[in-house]
PDB file of C-alpha atoms in Angstrom:
ATOM      1  CA  UNK N   1     -26.468-142.840-181.530  1.00  0.00           C
ATOM      2  CA  UNK N   2     -26.484-141.423-178.020  1.00  0.00           C
ATOM      3  CA  UNK N   3     -24.717-138.444-179.249  1.00  0.00           C
ATOM      4  CA  UNK N   4     -27.528-137.928-181.847  1.00  0.00           C
ATOM      5  CA  UNK N   5     -30.184-138.291-179.158  1.00  0.00           C
ATOM      6  CA  UNK N   6     -28.436-135.867-176.856  1.00  0.00           C
ATOM      7  CA  UNK N   7     -28.242-133.305-179.799  1.00  0.00           C
ATOM      8  CA  UNK N   8     -31.845-133.859-180.614  1.00  0.00           C
ATOM      9  CA  UNK N   9     -33.087-133.319-177.000  1.00  0.00           C
ATOM     10  CA  UNK N  10     -30.941-130.296-176.538  1.00  0.00           C
ATOM     11  CA  UNK N  11     -32.384-128.720-179.959  1.00  0.00           C
ATOM     12  CA  UNK N  12     -35.715-129.327-178.616  1.00  0.00           C
ATOM     13  CA  UNK N  13     -35.022-127.961-175.320  1.00  0.00           C
ATOM     14  CA  UNK N  14     -33.577-124.815-177.298  1.00  0.00           C
ATOM     15  CA  UNK N  15     -36.625-124.804-179.451  1.00  0.00           C
ATOM     16  CA  UNK N  16     -39.119-124.841-176.316  1.00  0.00           C
ATOM     17  CA  UNK N  17     -36.996-121.924-174.744  1.00  0.00           C
ATOM     18  CA  UNK N  18     -37.398-120.134-177.820  1.00  0.00           C
ATOM     19  CA  UNK N  19     -41.091-120.601-178.272  1.00  0.00           C
ATOM     20  CA  UNK N  20     -41.641-119.643-174.380  1.00  0.00           C
ATOM     21  CA  UNK N  21     -39.579-116.612-174.971  1.00  0.00           C
ATOM     22  CA  UNK N  22     -41.856-115.700-177.967  1.00  0.00           C
ATOM     23  CA  UNK N  23     -44.913-116.482-176.107  1.00  0.00           C
ATOM     24  CA  UNK N  24     -43.714-114.318-173.051  1.00  0.00           C
ATOM     25  CA  UNK N  25     -42.966-111.480-175.442  1.00  0.00           C
ATOM     26  CA  UNK N  26     -46.350-111.767-177.192  1.00  0.00           C
ATOM     27  CA  UNK N  27     -48.156-111.796-173.682  1.00  0.00           C
ATOM     28  CA  UNK N  28     -46.219-108.762-172.647  1.00  0.00           C
ATOM     29  CA  UNK N  29     -46.874-106.988-175.785  1.00  0.00           C
ATOM     30  CA  UNK N  30     -50.753-107.698-175.469  1.00  0.00           C
ATOM     31  CA  UNK N  31     -50.781-106.554-171.983  1.00  0.00           C
ATOM     32  CA  UNK N  32     -49.192-103.291-172.991  1.00  0.00           C
ATOM     33  CA  UNK N  33     -51.764-103.022-175.870  1.00  0.00           C
ATOM     34  CA  UNK N  34     -54.622-103.505-173.414  1.00  0.00           C
ATOM     35  CA  UNK N  35     -53.015-100.848-170.693  1.00  0.00           C
ATOM     36  CA  UNK N  36     -52.704 -98.435-173.619  1.00  0.00           C
ATOM     37  CA  UNK N  37     -56.370 -99.097-174.834  1.00  0.00           C
ATOM     38  CA  UNK N  38     -57.731 -98.849-171.372  1.00  0.00           C
ATOM     39  CA  UNK N  39     -55.736 -95.520-171.000  1.00  0.00           C
ATOM     40  CA  UNK N  40     -57.138 -94.070-174.211  1.00  0.00           C
ATOM     41  CA  UNK N  41     -60.664 -95.054-173.102  1.00  0.00           C
ATOM     42  CA  UNK N  42     -60.167 -93.397-169.715  1.00  0.00           C
ATOM     43  CA  UNK N  43     -58.754 -90.208-171.457  1.00  0.00           C
ATOM     44  CA  UNK N  44     -62.027 -90.201-173.721  1.00  0.00           C
ATOM     45  CA  UNK N  45     -64.380 -90.620-170.607  1.00  0.00           C
ATOM     46  CA  UNK N  46     -62.587 -87.821-168.937  1.00  0.00           C
ATOM     47  CA  UNK N  47     -62.648 -85.403-171.896  1.00  0.00           C
ATOM     48  CA  UNK N  48     -65.401 -82.940-171.324  1.00  0.00           C
ATOM     49  CA  UNK N  49     -68.501 -82.880-173.745  1.00  0.00           C
ATOM     50  CA  UNK N  50     -68.897 -79.881-175.978  1.00  0.00           C
ATOM     51  CA  UNK N  51     -71.556 -77.758-174.866  1.00  0.00           C
ATOM     52  CA  UNK N  52     -75.088 -78.137-176.240  1.00  0.00           C
ATOM     53  CA  UNK N  53     -76.999 -74.947-175.136  1.00  0.00           C
ATOM     54  CA  UNK N  54     -80.657 -75.127-174.853  1.00  0.00           C
ATOM     55  CA  UNK N  55     -83.275 -73.208-173.370  1.00  0.00           C
ATOM     56  CA  UNK N  56     -86.750 -73.711-171.514  1.00  0.00           C
ATOM     57  CA  UNK N  57     -89.901 -71.686-171.809  1.00  0.00           C
ATOM     58  CA  UNK N  58     -92.349 -72.323-168.944  1.00  0.00           C
ATOM     59  CA  UNK N  59     -95.880 -71.551-169.855  1.00  0.00           C
ATOM     60  CA  UNK N  60     -96.911 -71.526-166.295  1.00  0.00           C
ATOM     61  CA  UNK N  61     -94.838 -68.593-165.553  1.00  0.00           C
ATOM     62  CA  UNK N  62     -94.779 -66.249-168.534  1.00  0.00           C
ATOM     63  CA  UNK N  63     -97.307 -63.223-168.007  1.00  0.00           C
ATOM     64  CA  UNK N  64     -97.014 -62.072-171.288  1.00  0.00           C
ATOM     65  CA  UNK N  65     -95.138 -58.689-170.335  1.00  0.00           C
ATOM     66  CA  UNK N  66     -93.136 -58.902-173.571  1.00  0.00           C
ATOM     67  CA  UNK N  67     -89.970 -57.589-171.562  1.00  0.00           C
ATOM     68  CA  UNK N  68     -88.025 -60.431-173.294  1.00  0.00           C
ATOM     69  CA  UNK N  69     -88.931 -59.109-176.654  1.00  0.00           C
ATOM     70  CA  UNK N  70     -87.785 -55.700-175.834  1.00  0.00           C
ATOM     71  CA  UNK N  71     -84.550 -56.687-174.591  1.00  0.00           C
ATOM     72  CA  UNK N  72     -83.826 -58.858-177.425  1.00  0.00           C
ATOM     73  CA  UNK N  73     -84.332 -56.144-179.872  1.00  0.00           C
ATOM     74  CA  UNK N  74     -82.121 -53.692-177.896  1.00  0.00           C
ATOM     75  CA  UNK N  75     -79.117 -55.908-177.282  1.00  0.00           C
ATOM     76  CA  UNK N  76     -79.177 -57.391-180.843  1.00  0.00           C
ATOM     77  CA  UNK N  77     -79.874 -54.210-182.687  1.00  0.00           C
ATOM     78  CA  UNK N  78     -82.933 -55.779-184.614  1.00  0.00           C
ATOM     79  CA  UNK N  79     -84.603 -53.547-186.857  1.00  0.00           C
ATOM     80  CA  UNK N  80     -87.852 -51.859-186.298  1.00  0.00           C
ATOM     81  CA  UNK N  81     -90.724 -54.147-187.372  1.00  0.00           C
ATOM     82  CA  UNK N  82     -88.538 -57.165-187.175  1.00  0.00           C
ATOM     83  CA  UNK N  83     -88.144 -59.470-184.280  1.00  0.00           C
ATOM     84  CA  UNK N  84     -86.009 -62.496-183.306  1.00  0.00           C
ATOM     85  CA  UNK N  85     -88.501 -63.744-180.859  1.00  0.00           C
ATOM     86  CA  UNK N  86     -92.100 -62.879-179.793  1.00  0.00           C
ATOM     87  CA  UNK N  87     -94.564 -64.040-177.139  1.00  0.00           C
ATOM     88  CA  UNK N  88     -97.702 -65.188-178.563  1.00  0.00           C
ATOM     89  CA  UNK N  89    -100.956 -65.057-176.952  1.00  0.00           C
ATOM     90  CA  UNK N  90    -102.641 -68.557-176.795  1.00  0.00           C
ATOM     91  CA  UNK N  91    -105.067 -67.883-174.293  1.00  0.00           C
ATOM     92  CA  UNK N  92    -108.482 -70.093-174.977  1.00  0.00           C
ATOM     93  CA  UNK N  93    -111.095 -67.304-176.060  1.00  0.00           C
ATOM     94  CA  UNK N  94    -113.562 -69.508-173.983  1.00  0.00           C
ATOM     95  CA  UNK N  95    -111.739 -69.344-170.953  1.00  0.00           C
ATOM     96  CA  UNK N  96    -109.895 -65.586-170.524  1.00  0.00           C
ATOM     97  CA  UNK N  97    -109.282 -66.076-167.052  1.00  0.00           C
ATOM     98  CA  UNK N  98    -106.345 -68.638-167.887  1.00  0.00           C
ATOM     99  CA  UNK N  99    -103.746 -66.688-169.841  1.00  0.00           C
ATOM    100  CA  UNK N 100    -101.607 -68.795-171.664  1.00  0.00           C
ATOM    101  CA  UNK N 101     -98.560 -67.542-173.795  1.00  0.00           C
ATOM    102  CA  UNK N 102     -95.867 -69.217-175.734  1.00  0.00           C
ATOM    103  CA  UNK N 103     -92.332 -68.100-177.076  1.00  0.00           C
ATOM    104  CA  UNK N 104     -91.897 -68.219-180.847  1.00  0.00           C
ATOM    105  CA  UNK N 105     -88.092 -68.002-181.895  1.00  0.00           C
ATOM    106  CA  UNK N 106     -85.510 -70.181-183.374  1.00  0.00           C
ATOM    107  CA  UNK N 107     -85.623 -73.771-181.965  1.00  0.00           C
ATOM    108  CA  UNK N 108     -81.893 -74.112-182.125  1.00  0.00           C
ATOM    109  CA  UNK N 109     -82.338 -77.614-183.806  1.00  0.00           C
ATOM    110  CA  UNK N 110     -79.580 -80.380-183.277  1.00  0.00           C
ATOM    111  CA  UNK N 111     -80.225 -81.303-187.047  1.00  0.00           C
ATOM    112  CA  UNK N 112     -80.778 -77.994-188.411  1.00  0.00           C
ATOM    113  CA  UNK N 113     -82.463 -77.748-191.753  1.00  0.00           C
ATOM    114  CA  UNK N 114     -81.179 -74.088-192.340  1.00  0.00           C
ATOM    115  CA  UNK N 115     -77.651 -75.158-191.876  1.00  0.00           C
ATOM    116  CA  UNK N 116     -78.186 -78.049-194.578  1.00  0.00           C
ATOM    117  CA  UNK N 117     -79.546 -75.873-197.350  1.00  0.00           C
ATOM    118  CA  UNK N 118     -77.275 -72.863-196.994  1.00  0.00           C
ATOM    119  CA  UNK N 119     -75.154 -72.670-200.194  1.00  0.00           C
ATOM    120  CA  UNK N 120     -72.445 -70.413-198.767  1.00  0.00           C
ATOM    121  CA  UNK N 121     -72.255 -71.889-195.362  1.00  0.00           C
ATOM    122  CA  UNK N 122     -73.176 -68.367-193.978  1.00  0.00           C
ATOM    123  CA  UNK N 123     -75.674 -70.190-191.706  1.00  0.00           C
ATOM    124  CA  UNK N 124     -73.679 -72.707-189.563  1.00  0.00           C
ATOM    125  CA  UNK N 125     -73.077 -74.264-186.224  1.00  0.00           C
ATOM    126  CA  UNK N 126     -70.687 -72.291-184.231  1.00  0.00           C
ATOM    127  CA  UNK N 127     -67.481 -74.541-183.597  1.00  0.00           C
ATOM    128  CA  UNK N 128     -67.014 -73.727-179.836  1.00  0.00           C
ATOM    129  CA  UNK N 129     -70.500 -73.526-178.796  1.00  0.00           C
ATOM    130  CA  UNK N 130     -72.648 -75.464-181.314  1.00  0.00           C
ATOM    131  CA  UNK N 131     -75.057 -72.633-181.523  1.00  0.00           C
ATOM    132  CA  UNK N 132     -76.718 -72.143-184.936  1.00  0.00           C
ATOM    133  CA  UNK N 133     -75.775 -68.722-185.979  1.00  0.00           C
ATOM    134  CA  UNK N 134     -75.091 -66.524-189.174  1.00  0.00           C
ATOM    135  CA  UNK N 135     -72.069 -65.095-190.708  1.00  0.00           C
ATOM    136  CA  UNK N 136     -73.619 -61.999-192.511  1.00  0.00           C
ATOM    137  CA  UNK N 137     -70.947 -61.246-194.751  1.00  0.00           C
ATOM    138  CA  UNK N 138     -71.267 -64.556-196.540  1.00  0.00           C
ATOM    139  CA  UNK N 139     -75.124 -64.406-196.768  1.00  0.00           C
ATOM    140  CA  UNK N 140     -76.380 -63.781-200.149  1.00  0.00           C
ATOM    141  CA  UNK N 141     -80.094 -63.380-198.913  1.00  0.00           C
ATOM    142  CA  UNK N 142     -81.196 -66.523-201.319  1.00  0.00           C
ATOM    143  CA  UNK N 143     -83.629 -67.340-198.458  1.00  0.00           C
ATOM    144  CA  UNK N 144     -83.284 -70.889-198.777  1.00  0.00           C
ATOM    145  CA  UNK N 145     -82.863 -71.265-195.110  1.00  0.00           C
ATOM    146  CA  UNK N 146     -85.994 -69.420-194.447  1.00  0.00           C
ATOM    147  CA  UNK N 147     -87.941 -71.673-196.566  1.00  0.00           C
ATOM    148  CA  UNK N 148     -86.367 -74.834-195.003  1.00  0.00           C
ATOM    149  CA  UNK N 149     -87.074 -73.770-191.238  1.00  0.00           C
ATOM    150  CA  UNK N 150     -90.269 -75.528-190.335  1.00  0.00           C
ATOM    151  CA  UNK N 151     -90.869 -73.032-187.501  1.00  0.00           C
ATOM    152  CA  UNK N 152     -91.059 -69.821-189.739  1.00  0.00           C
ATOM    153  CA  UNK N 153     -88.617 -67.752-187.402  1.00  0.00           C
ATOM    154  CA  UNK N 154     -86.148 -66.600-189.927  1.00  0.00           C
ATOM    155  CA  UNK N 155     -86.169 -63.468-191.779  1.00  0.00           C
ATOM    156  CA  UNK N 156     -83.978 -61.167-193.776  1.00  0.00           C
ATOM    157  CA  UNK N 157     -82.528 -58.203-191.667  1.00  0.00           C
ATOM    158  CA  UNK N 158     -83.666 -54.840-193.380  1.00  0.00           C
ATOM    159  CA  UNK N 159     -80.346 -53.423-192.573  1.00  0.00           C
ATOM    160  CA  UNK N 160     -77.821 -56.106-192.986  1.00  0.00           C
ATOM    161  CA  UNK N 161     -79.446 -57.718-195.776  1.00  0.00           C
ATOM    162  CA  UNK N 162     -78.573 -61.192-194.319  1.00  0.00           C
ATOM    163  CA  UNK N 163     -80.873 -63.731-192.953  1.00  0.00           C
ATOM    164  CA  UNK N 164     -81.196 -63.792-189.062  1.00  0.00           C
ATOM    165  CA  UNK N 165     -82.894 -65.638-186.245  1.00  0.00           C
ATOM    166  CA  UNK N 166     -82.345 -66.164-182.282  1.00  0.00           C
ATOM    167  CA  UNK N 167     -78.896 -67.379-181.815  1.00  0.00           C
ATOM    168  CA  UNK N 168     -79.122 -67.241-178.139  1.00  0.00           C
ATOM    169  CA  UNK N 169     -77.147 -63.798-178.036  1.00  0.00           C
ATOM    170  CA  UNK N 170     -74.092 -65.554-179.304  1.00  0.00           C
ATOM    171  CA  UNK N 171     -72.359 -62.369-180.693  1.00  0.00           C
ATOM    172  CA  UNK N 172     -73.747 -60.065-177.835  1.00  0.00           C
ATOM    173  CA  UNK N 173     -74.587 -61.123-174.382  1.00  0.00           C
ATOM    174  CA  UNK N 174     -72.972 -64.561-174.429  1.00  0.00           C
ATOM    175  CA  UNK N 175     -69.773 -63.261-175.878  1.00  0.00           C
ATOM    176  CA  UNK N 176     -69.347 -61.006-173.078  1.00  0.00           C
ATOM    177  CA  UNK N 177     -69.968 -63.882-170.475  1.00  0.00           C
ATOM    178  CA  UNK N 178     -73.826 -62.853-169.691  1.00  0.00           C
ATOM    179  CA  UNK N 179     -76.900 -64.855-170.291  1.00  0.00           C
ATOM    180  CA  UNK N 180     -79.077 -64.174-173.310  1.00  0.00           C
ATOM    181  CA  UNK N 181     -80.934 -60.847-173.029  1.00  0.00           C
ATOM    182  CA  UNK N 182     -84.483 -62.458-172.795  1.00  0.00           C
ATOM    183  CA  UNK N 183     -83.271 -64.522-169.748  1.00  0.00           C
ATOM    184  CA  UNK N 184     -81.916 -61.410-167.968  1.00  0.00           C
ATOM    185  CA  UNK N 185     -85.100 -59.375-168.702  1.00  0.00           C
ATOM    186  CA  UNK N 186     -87.697 -61.886-167.489  1.00  0.00           C
ATOM    187  CA  UNK N 187     -88.573 -61.148-164.108  1.00  0.00           C
ATOM    188  CA  UNK N 188     -90.655 -64.323-163.462  1.00  0.00           C
ATOM    189  CA  UNK N 189     -87.947 -66.966-164.365  1.00  0.00           C
ATOM    190  CA  UNK N 190     -90.090 -68.165-167.130  1.00  0.00           C
ATOM    191  CA  UNK N 191     -86.986 -68.880-169.303  1.00  0.00           C
ATOM    192  CA  UNK N 192     -84.205 -70.875-168.415  1.00  0.00           C
ATOM    193  CA  UNK N 193     -80.919 -71.359-170.383  1.00  0.00           C
ATOM    194  CA  UNK N 194     -78.016 -73.525-169.944  1.00  0.00           C
ATOM    195  CA  UNK N 195     -75.825 -76.477-171.169  1.00  0.00           C
ATOM    196  CA  UNK N 196     -77.929 -79.585-171.694  1.00  0.00           C
ATOM    197  CA  UNK N 197     -74.713 -81.762-171.675  1.00  0.00           C
ATOM    198  CA  UNK N 198     -73.780 -80.636-168.221  1.00  0.00           C
ATOM    199  CA  UNK N 199     -75.901 -82.911-165.843  1.00  0.00           C
ATOM    200  CA  UNK N 200     -75.242 -80.494-162.949  1.00  0.00           C
ATOM    201  CA  UNK N 201     -76.514 -77.498-164.824  1.00  0.00           C
ATOM    202  CA  UNK N 202     -80.003 -75.848-163.501  1.00  0.00           C
ATOM    203  CA  UNK N 203     -81.604 -76.737-167.104  1.00  0.00           C
ATOM    204  CA  UNK N 204     -80.477 -80.312-166.849  1.00  0.00           C
ATOM    205  CA  UNK N 205     -82.005 -80.711-163.210  1.00  0.00           C
ATOM    206  CA  UNK N 206     -85.212 -79.029-164.317  1.00  0.00           C
ATOM    207  CA  UNK N 207     -85.633 -81.395-167.340  1.00  0.00           C
ATOM    208  CA  UNK N 208     -85.265 -84.365-165.186  1.00  0.00           C
ATOM    209  CA  UNK N 209     -88.241 -83.357-162.856  1.00  0.00           C
ATOM    210  CA  UNK N 210     -90.490 -81.483-165.110  1.00  0.00           C
ATOM    211  CA  UNK N 211     -92.293 -82.734-168.330  1.00  0.00           C
ATOM    212  CA  UNK N 212     -91.500 -80.734-171.225  1.00  0.00           C
ATOM    213  CA  UNK N 213     -92.403 -80.637-174.937  1.00  0.00           C
ATOM    214  CA  UNK N 214     -90.737 -79.901-178.341  1.00  0.00           C
ATOM    215  CA  UNK N 215     -92.421 -77.801-180.883  1.00  0.00           C
ATOM    216  CA  UNK N 216     -93.238 -80.095-183.983  1.00  0.00           C
ATOM    217  CA  UNK N 217     -91.190 -82.873-183.004  1.00  0.00           C
ATOM    218  CA  UNK N 218     -92.530 -84.915-186.161  1.00  0.00           C
ATOM    219  CA  UNK N 219     -90.015 -82.770-188.095  1.00  0.00           C
ATOM    220  CA  UNK N 220     -87.269 -84.673-186.805  1.00  0.00           C
ATOM    221  CA  UNK N 221     -85.008 -81.587-186.214  1.00  0.00           C
ATOM    222  CA  UNK N 222     -84.508 -82.214-182.476  1.00  0.00           C
ATOM    223  CA  UNK N 223     -85.147 -78.680-181.208  1.00  0.00           C
ATOM    224  CA  UNK N 224     -82.913 -77.453-178.214  1.00  0.00           C
ATOM    225  CA  UNK N 225     -85.903 -75.110-177.053  1.00  0.00           C
ATOM    226  CA  UNK N 226     -88.077 -77.107-174.723  1.00  0.00           C
ATOM    227  CA  UNK N 227     -91.637 -76.086-173.499  1.00  0.00           C
ATOM    228  CA  UNK N 228     -93.108 -76.822-169.898  1.00  0.00           C
ATOM    229  CA  UNK N 229     -96.765 -76.874-170.952  1.00  0.00           C
ATOM    230  CA  UNK N 230     -99.365 -74.941-168.886  1.00  0.00           C
ATOM    231  CA  UNK N 231    -101.224 -76.924-165.950  1.00  0.00           C
ATOM    232  CA  UNK N 232    -104.799 -76.047-166.020  1.00  0.00           C
ATOM    233  CA  UNK N 233    -106.082 -74.239-162.744  1.00  0.00           C
ATOM    234  CA  UNK N 234    -107.751 -76.771-160.482  1.00  0.00           C
ATOM    235  CA  UNK N 235    -105.979 -79.866-161.862  1.00  0.00           C
TER     236      UNK N 235
END
Protein backbone atom coordinates (compact mmCIF):
# COMPACT_ATOMS: atom_id res chain seq x y z
CA UNK A 1 0.00 0.00 0.00
CA UNK A 2 2.78 2.39 0.94
CA UNK A 3 4.59 1.42 -2.24
CA UNK A 4 1.52 2.27 -4.32
CA UNK A 5 1.21 5.59 -2.49
CA UNK A 6 4.87 6.42 -3.16
CA UNK A 7 4.40 5.57 -6.84
CA UNK A 8 1.30 7.77 -7.00
CA UNK A 9 3.08 10.70 -5.38
CA UNK A 10 6.04 10.20 -7.70
CA UNK A 11 3.79 10.15 -10.77
CA UNK A 12 1.96 13.26 -9.60
CA UNK A 13 5.24 15.04 -9.01
CA UNK A 14 6.49 14.05 -12.46
CA UNK A 15 3.19 15.20 -13.94
CA UNK A 16 3.50 18.52 -12.17
CA UNK A 17 7.02 18.90 -13.47
CA UNK A 18 5.81 18.07 -16.98
CA UNK A 19 3.01 20.64 -16.79
CA UNK A 20 5.45 23.18 -15.42
CA UNK A 21 7.80 22.58 -18.31
CA UNK A 22 4.96 22.93 -20.81
CA UNK A 23 3.77 26.13 -19.16
CA UNK A 24 7.29 27.54 -19.16
CA UNK A 25 7.63 26.62 -22.83
CA UNK A 26 4.33 28.33 -23.68
CA UNK A 27 5.30 31.44 -21.74
CA UNK A 28 8.63 31.58 -23.55
CA UNK A 29 6.91 31.17 -26.93
CA UNK A 30 4.36 33.88 -26.12
CA UNK A 31 7.17 36.18 -25.04
CA UNK A 32 9.06 35.48 -28.28
CA UNK A 33 5.91 36.13 -30.33
CA UNK A 34 5.33 39.40 -28.48
CA UNK A 35 8.90 40.51 -29.14
CA UNK A 36 8.54 39.62 -32.82
CA UNK A 37 5.23 41.53 -33.08
CA UNK A 38 6.74 44.58 -31.39
CA UNK A 39 9.72 44.42 -33.75
CA UNK A 40 7.45 44.22 -36.80
CA UNK A 41 5.33 47.12 -35.54
CA UNK A 42 8.46 49.16 -34.91
CA UNK A 43 9.79 48.35 -38.39
CA UNK A 44 6.51 49.44 -39.96
CA UNK A 45 6.63 52.71 -38.04
CA UNK A 46 10.17 53.34 -39.24
CA UNK A 47 9.34 52.61 -42.89
CA UNK A 48 9.09 55.94 -44.72
CA UNK A 49 5.70 56.75 -46.17
CA UNK A 50 5.35 56.88 -49.91
CA UNK A 51 5.34 60.48 -51.10
CA UNK A 52 2.10 62.33 -51.68
CA UNK A 53 2.95 65.30 -53.84
CA UNK A 54 0.76 68.34 -53.65
CA UNK A 55 0.69 71.99 -54.60
CA UNK A 56 -0.52 75.23 -53.06
CA UNK A 57 -1.71 78.24 -55.05
CA UNK A 58 -1.71 81.45 -53.01
CA UNK A 59 -4.27 83.83 -54.43
CA UNK A 60 -2.79 86.68 -52.40
CA UNK A 61 0.55 86.48 -54.21
CA UNK A 62 -0.41 85.77 -57.83
CA UNK A 63 -0.28 88.89 -60.04
CA UNK A 64 -1.56 87.23 -63.21
CA UNK A 65 1.74 87.48 -65.10
CA UNK A 66 1.18 84.00 -66.67
CA UNK A 67 4.90 83.16 -66.54
CA UNK A 68 3.85 79.77 -65.16
CA UNK A 69 1.71 79.10 -68.24
CA UNK A 70 4.57 79.93 -70.58
CA UNK A 71 7.07 77.76 -68.67
CA UNK A 72 4.66 74.83 -68.58
CA UNK A 73 4.09 74.90 -72.33
CA UNK A 74 7.81 75.16 -73.05
CA UNK A 75 9.04 72.44 -70.70
CA UNK A 76 6.26 69.96 -71.48
CA UNK A 77 6.05 70.69 -75.24
CA UNK A 78 2.34 71.50 -75.07
CA UNK A 79 0.99 72.18 -78.60
CA UNK A 80 -0.02 75.68 -79.63
CA UNK A 81 -3.55 76.51 -78.58
CA UNK A 82 -3.57 73.95 -75.75
CA UNK A 83 -2.66 74.30 -72.09
CA UNK A 84 -1.99 72.09 -69.09
CA UNK A 85 -2.62 75.04 -66.79
CA UNK A 86 -3.90 78.56 -67.11
CA UNK A 87 -4.41 81.49 -64.81
CA UNK A 88 -8.01 82.65 -64.72
CA UNK A 89 -8.88 86.24 -63.88
CA UNK A 90 -11.46 86.18 -61.09
CA UNK A 91 -11.38 89.89 -60.34
CA UNK A 92 -14.68 91.31 -59.15
CA UNK A 93 -15.87 93.67 -61.95
CA UNK A 94 -17.24 95.96 -59.25
CA UNK A 95 -13.85 96.19 -57.56
CA UNK A 96 -11.14 96.27 -60.22
CA UNK A 97 -8.56 97.59 -57.75
CA UNK A 98 -8.34 94.19 -56.04
CA UNK A 99 -7.07 91.81 -58.70
CA UNK A 100 -7.79 88.14 -58.06
CA UNK A 101 -6.48 85.17 -60.03
CA UNK A 102 -6.84 81.41 -59.73
CA UNK A 103 -4.84 78.51 -61.13
CA UNK A 104 -6.85 76.07 -63.26
CA UNK A 105 -5.14 72.70 -63.79
CA UNK A 106 -5.29 69.02 -62.85
CA UNK A 107 -6.11 68.73 -59.15
CA UNK A 108 -4.08 65.53 -58.74
CA UNK A 109 -6.93 63.83 -56.90
CA UNK A 110 -6.14 61.07 -54.44
CA UNK A 111 -9.32 59.33 -55.57
CA UNK A 112 -8.89 60.14 -59.25
CA UNK A 113 -11.98 59.41 -61.42
CA UNK A 114 -9.88 59.63 -64.60
CA UNK A 115 -7.81 56.66 -63.43
CA UNK A 116 -10.90 54.63 -62.56
CA UNK A 117 -12.56 54.95 -65.97
CA UNK A 118 -9.54 54.45 -68.24
CA UNK A 119 -10.16 51.17 -70.12
CA UNK A 120 -6.50 50.65 -71.07
CA UNK A 121 -4.91 51.84 -67.79
CA UNK A 122 -3.07 54.51 -69.79
CA UNK A 123 -4.19 56.99 -67.15
CA UNK A 124 -2.65 55.73 -63.94
CA UNK A 125 -0.94 56.58 -60.66
CA UNK A 126 2.84 56.51 -60.96
CA UNK A 127 4.03 53.72 -58.67
CA UNK A 128 6.98 55.63 -57.25
CA UNK A 129 5.50 59.10 -56.79
CA UNK A 130 1.74 58.51 -56.69
CA UNK A 131 1.26 61.26 -59.28
CA UNK A 132 -1.56 60.81 -61.79
CA UNK A 133 -0.03 60.65 -65.23
CA UNK A 134 -0.43 59.15 -68.72
CA UNK A 135 1.17 56.43 -70.78
CA UNK A 136 0.55 57.95 -74.21
CA UNK A 137 1.34 54.70 -76.04
CA UNK A 138 -1.61 52.97 -74.38
CA UNK A 139 -4.13 55.81 -74.76
CA UNK A 140 -6.86 55.19 -77.35
CA UNK A 141 -8.28 58.73 -77.08
CA UNK A 142 -11.67 57.42 -75.95
CA UNK A 143 -12.09 60.60 -73.84
CA UNK A 144 -13.61 58.70 -70.92
CA UNK A 145 -11.13 60.43 -68.58
CA UNK A 146 -12.06 63.83 -69.98
CA UNK A 147 -15.74 63.21 -69.30
CA UNK A 148 -15.05 61.80 -65.83
CA UNK A 149 -12.92 64.74 -64.68
CA UNK A 150 -15.11 67.13 -62.63
CA UNK A 151 -12.58 69.94 -63.11
CA UNK A 152 -12.59 70.02 -66.93
CA UNK A 153 -8.80 70.15 -67.21
CA UNK A 154 -8.01 67.18 -69.46
CA UNK A 155 -7.64 67.33 -73.23
CA UNK A 156 -6.47 65.33 -76.24
CA UNK A 157 -3.00 66.47 -77.27
CA UNK A 158 -3.14 67.44 -80.96
CA UNK A 159 0.29 65.95 -81.61
CA UNK A 160 0.41 62.79 -79.48
CA UNK A 161 -3.31 62.05 -79.97
CA UNK A 162 -3.43 61.04 -76.31
CA UNK A 163 -5.22 62.50 -73.29
CA UNK A 164 -3.16 64.86 -71.19
CA UNK A 165 -3.21 67.08 -68.11
CA UNK A 166 -0.78 68.53 -65.57
CA UNK A 167 1.31 65.80 -63.96
CA UNK A 168 3.59 68.06 -61.94
CA UNK A 169 6.21 67.78 -64.73
CA UNK A 170 6.77 64.14 -63.78
CA UNK A 171 8.37 63.25 -67.13
CA UNK A 172 10.40 66.45 -67.45
CA UNK A 173 11.53 68.67 -64.58
CA UNK A 174 10.70 66.28 -61.75
CA UNK A 175 12.50 63.44 -63.49
CA UNK A 176 15.63 65.59 -63.67
CA UNK A 177 15.47 66.54 -60.01
CA UNK A 178 13.91 69.98 -60.48
CA UNK A 179 10.66 71.44 -59.25
CA UNK A 180 7.74 71.72 -61.69
CA UNK A 181 8.23 74.37 -64.38
CA UNK A 182 5.49 76.63 -63.00
CA UNK A 183 7.21 76.74 -59.60
CA UNK A 184 10.58 77.66 -61.08
CA UNK A 185 9.01 80.37 -63.25
CA UNK A 186 6.95 82.08 -60.53
CA UNK A 187 8.75 85.19 -59.28
CA UNK A 188 6.22 85.88 -56.54
CA UNK A 189 6.25 82.53 -54.71
CA UNK A 190 2.55 82.16 -55.40
CA UNK A 191 2.94 78.40 -55.96
CA UNK A 192 4.41 75.88 -53.55
CA UNK A 193 5.16 72.23 -54.32
CA UNK A 194 6.20 69.36 -52.10
CA UNK A 195 5.51 66.10 -50.29
CA UNK A 196 2.39 66.32 -48.13
CA UNK A 197 3.45 63.17 -46.27
CA UNK A 198 6.67 64.85 -45.13
CA UNK A 199 5.80 66.81 -41.99
CA UNK A 200 9.02 68.78 -42.33
CA UNK A 201 8.39 69.92 -45.91
CA UNK A 202 7.64 73.57 -46.63
CA UNK A 203 4.22 72.72 -48.05
CA UNK A 204 3.22 70.78 -44.90
CA UNK A 205 4.41 73.57 -42.61
CA UNK A 206 2.53 76.15 -44.68
CA UNK A 207 -0.72 74.19 -44.55
CA UNK A 208 -0.46 73.97 -40.77
CA UNK A 209 -0.51 77.75 -40.40
CA UNK A 210 -2.57 78.86 -43.39
CA UNK A 211 -6.24 78.31 -44.14
CA UNK A 212 -6.65 76.58 -47.48
CA UNK A 213 -9.45 75.32 -49.69
CA UNK A 214 -9.93 72.53 -52.20
CA UNK A 215 -11.79 73.04 -55.45
CA UNK A 216 -15.19 71.31 -55.51
CA UNK A 217 -14.62 69.22 -52.35
CA UNK A 218 -18.19 67.95 -52.70
CA UNK A 219 -16.98 65.71 -55.55
CA UNK A 220 -15.13 63.57 -53.03
CA UNK A 221 -11.99 63.23 -55.16
CA UNK A 222 -9.61 64.58 -52.48
CA UNK A 223 -7.62 67.06 -54.59
CA UNK A 224 -3.93 67.49 -53.81
CA UNK A 225 -4.01 71.07 -55.11
CA UNK A 226 -4.88 73.53 -52.34
CA UNK A 227 -5.81 77.20 -52.61
CA UNK A 228 -5.04 79.93 -50.11
CA UNK A 229 -7.95 82.32 -50.66
CA UNK A 230 -7.46 86.02 -51.16
CA UNK A 231 -7.83 88.25 -48.14
CA UNK A 232 -9.83 91.37 -48.83
CA UNK A 233 -7.87 94.57 -48.41
CA UNK A 234 -8.58 96.36 -45.18
CA UNK A 235 -9.74 93.18 -43.43
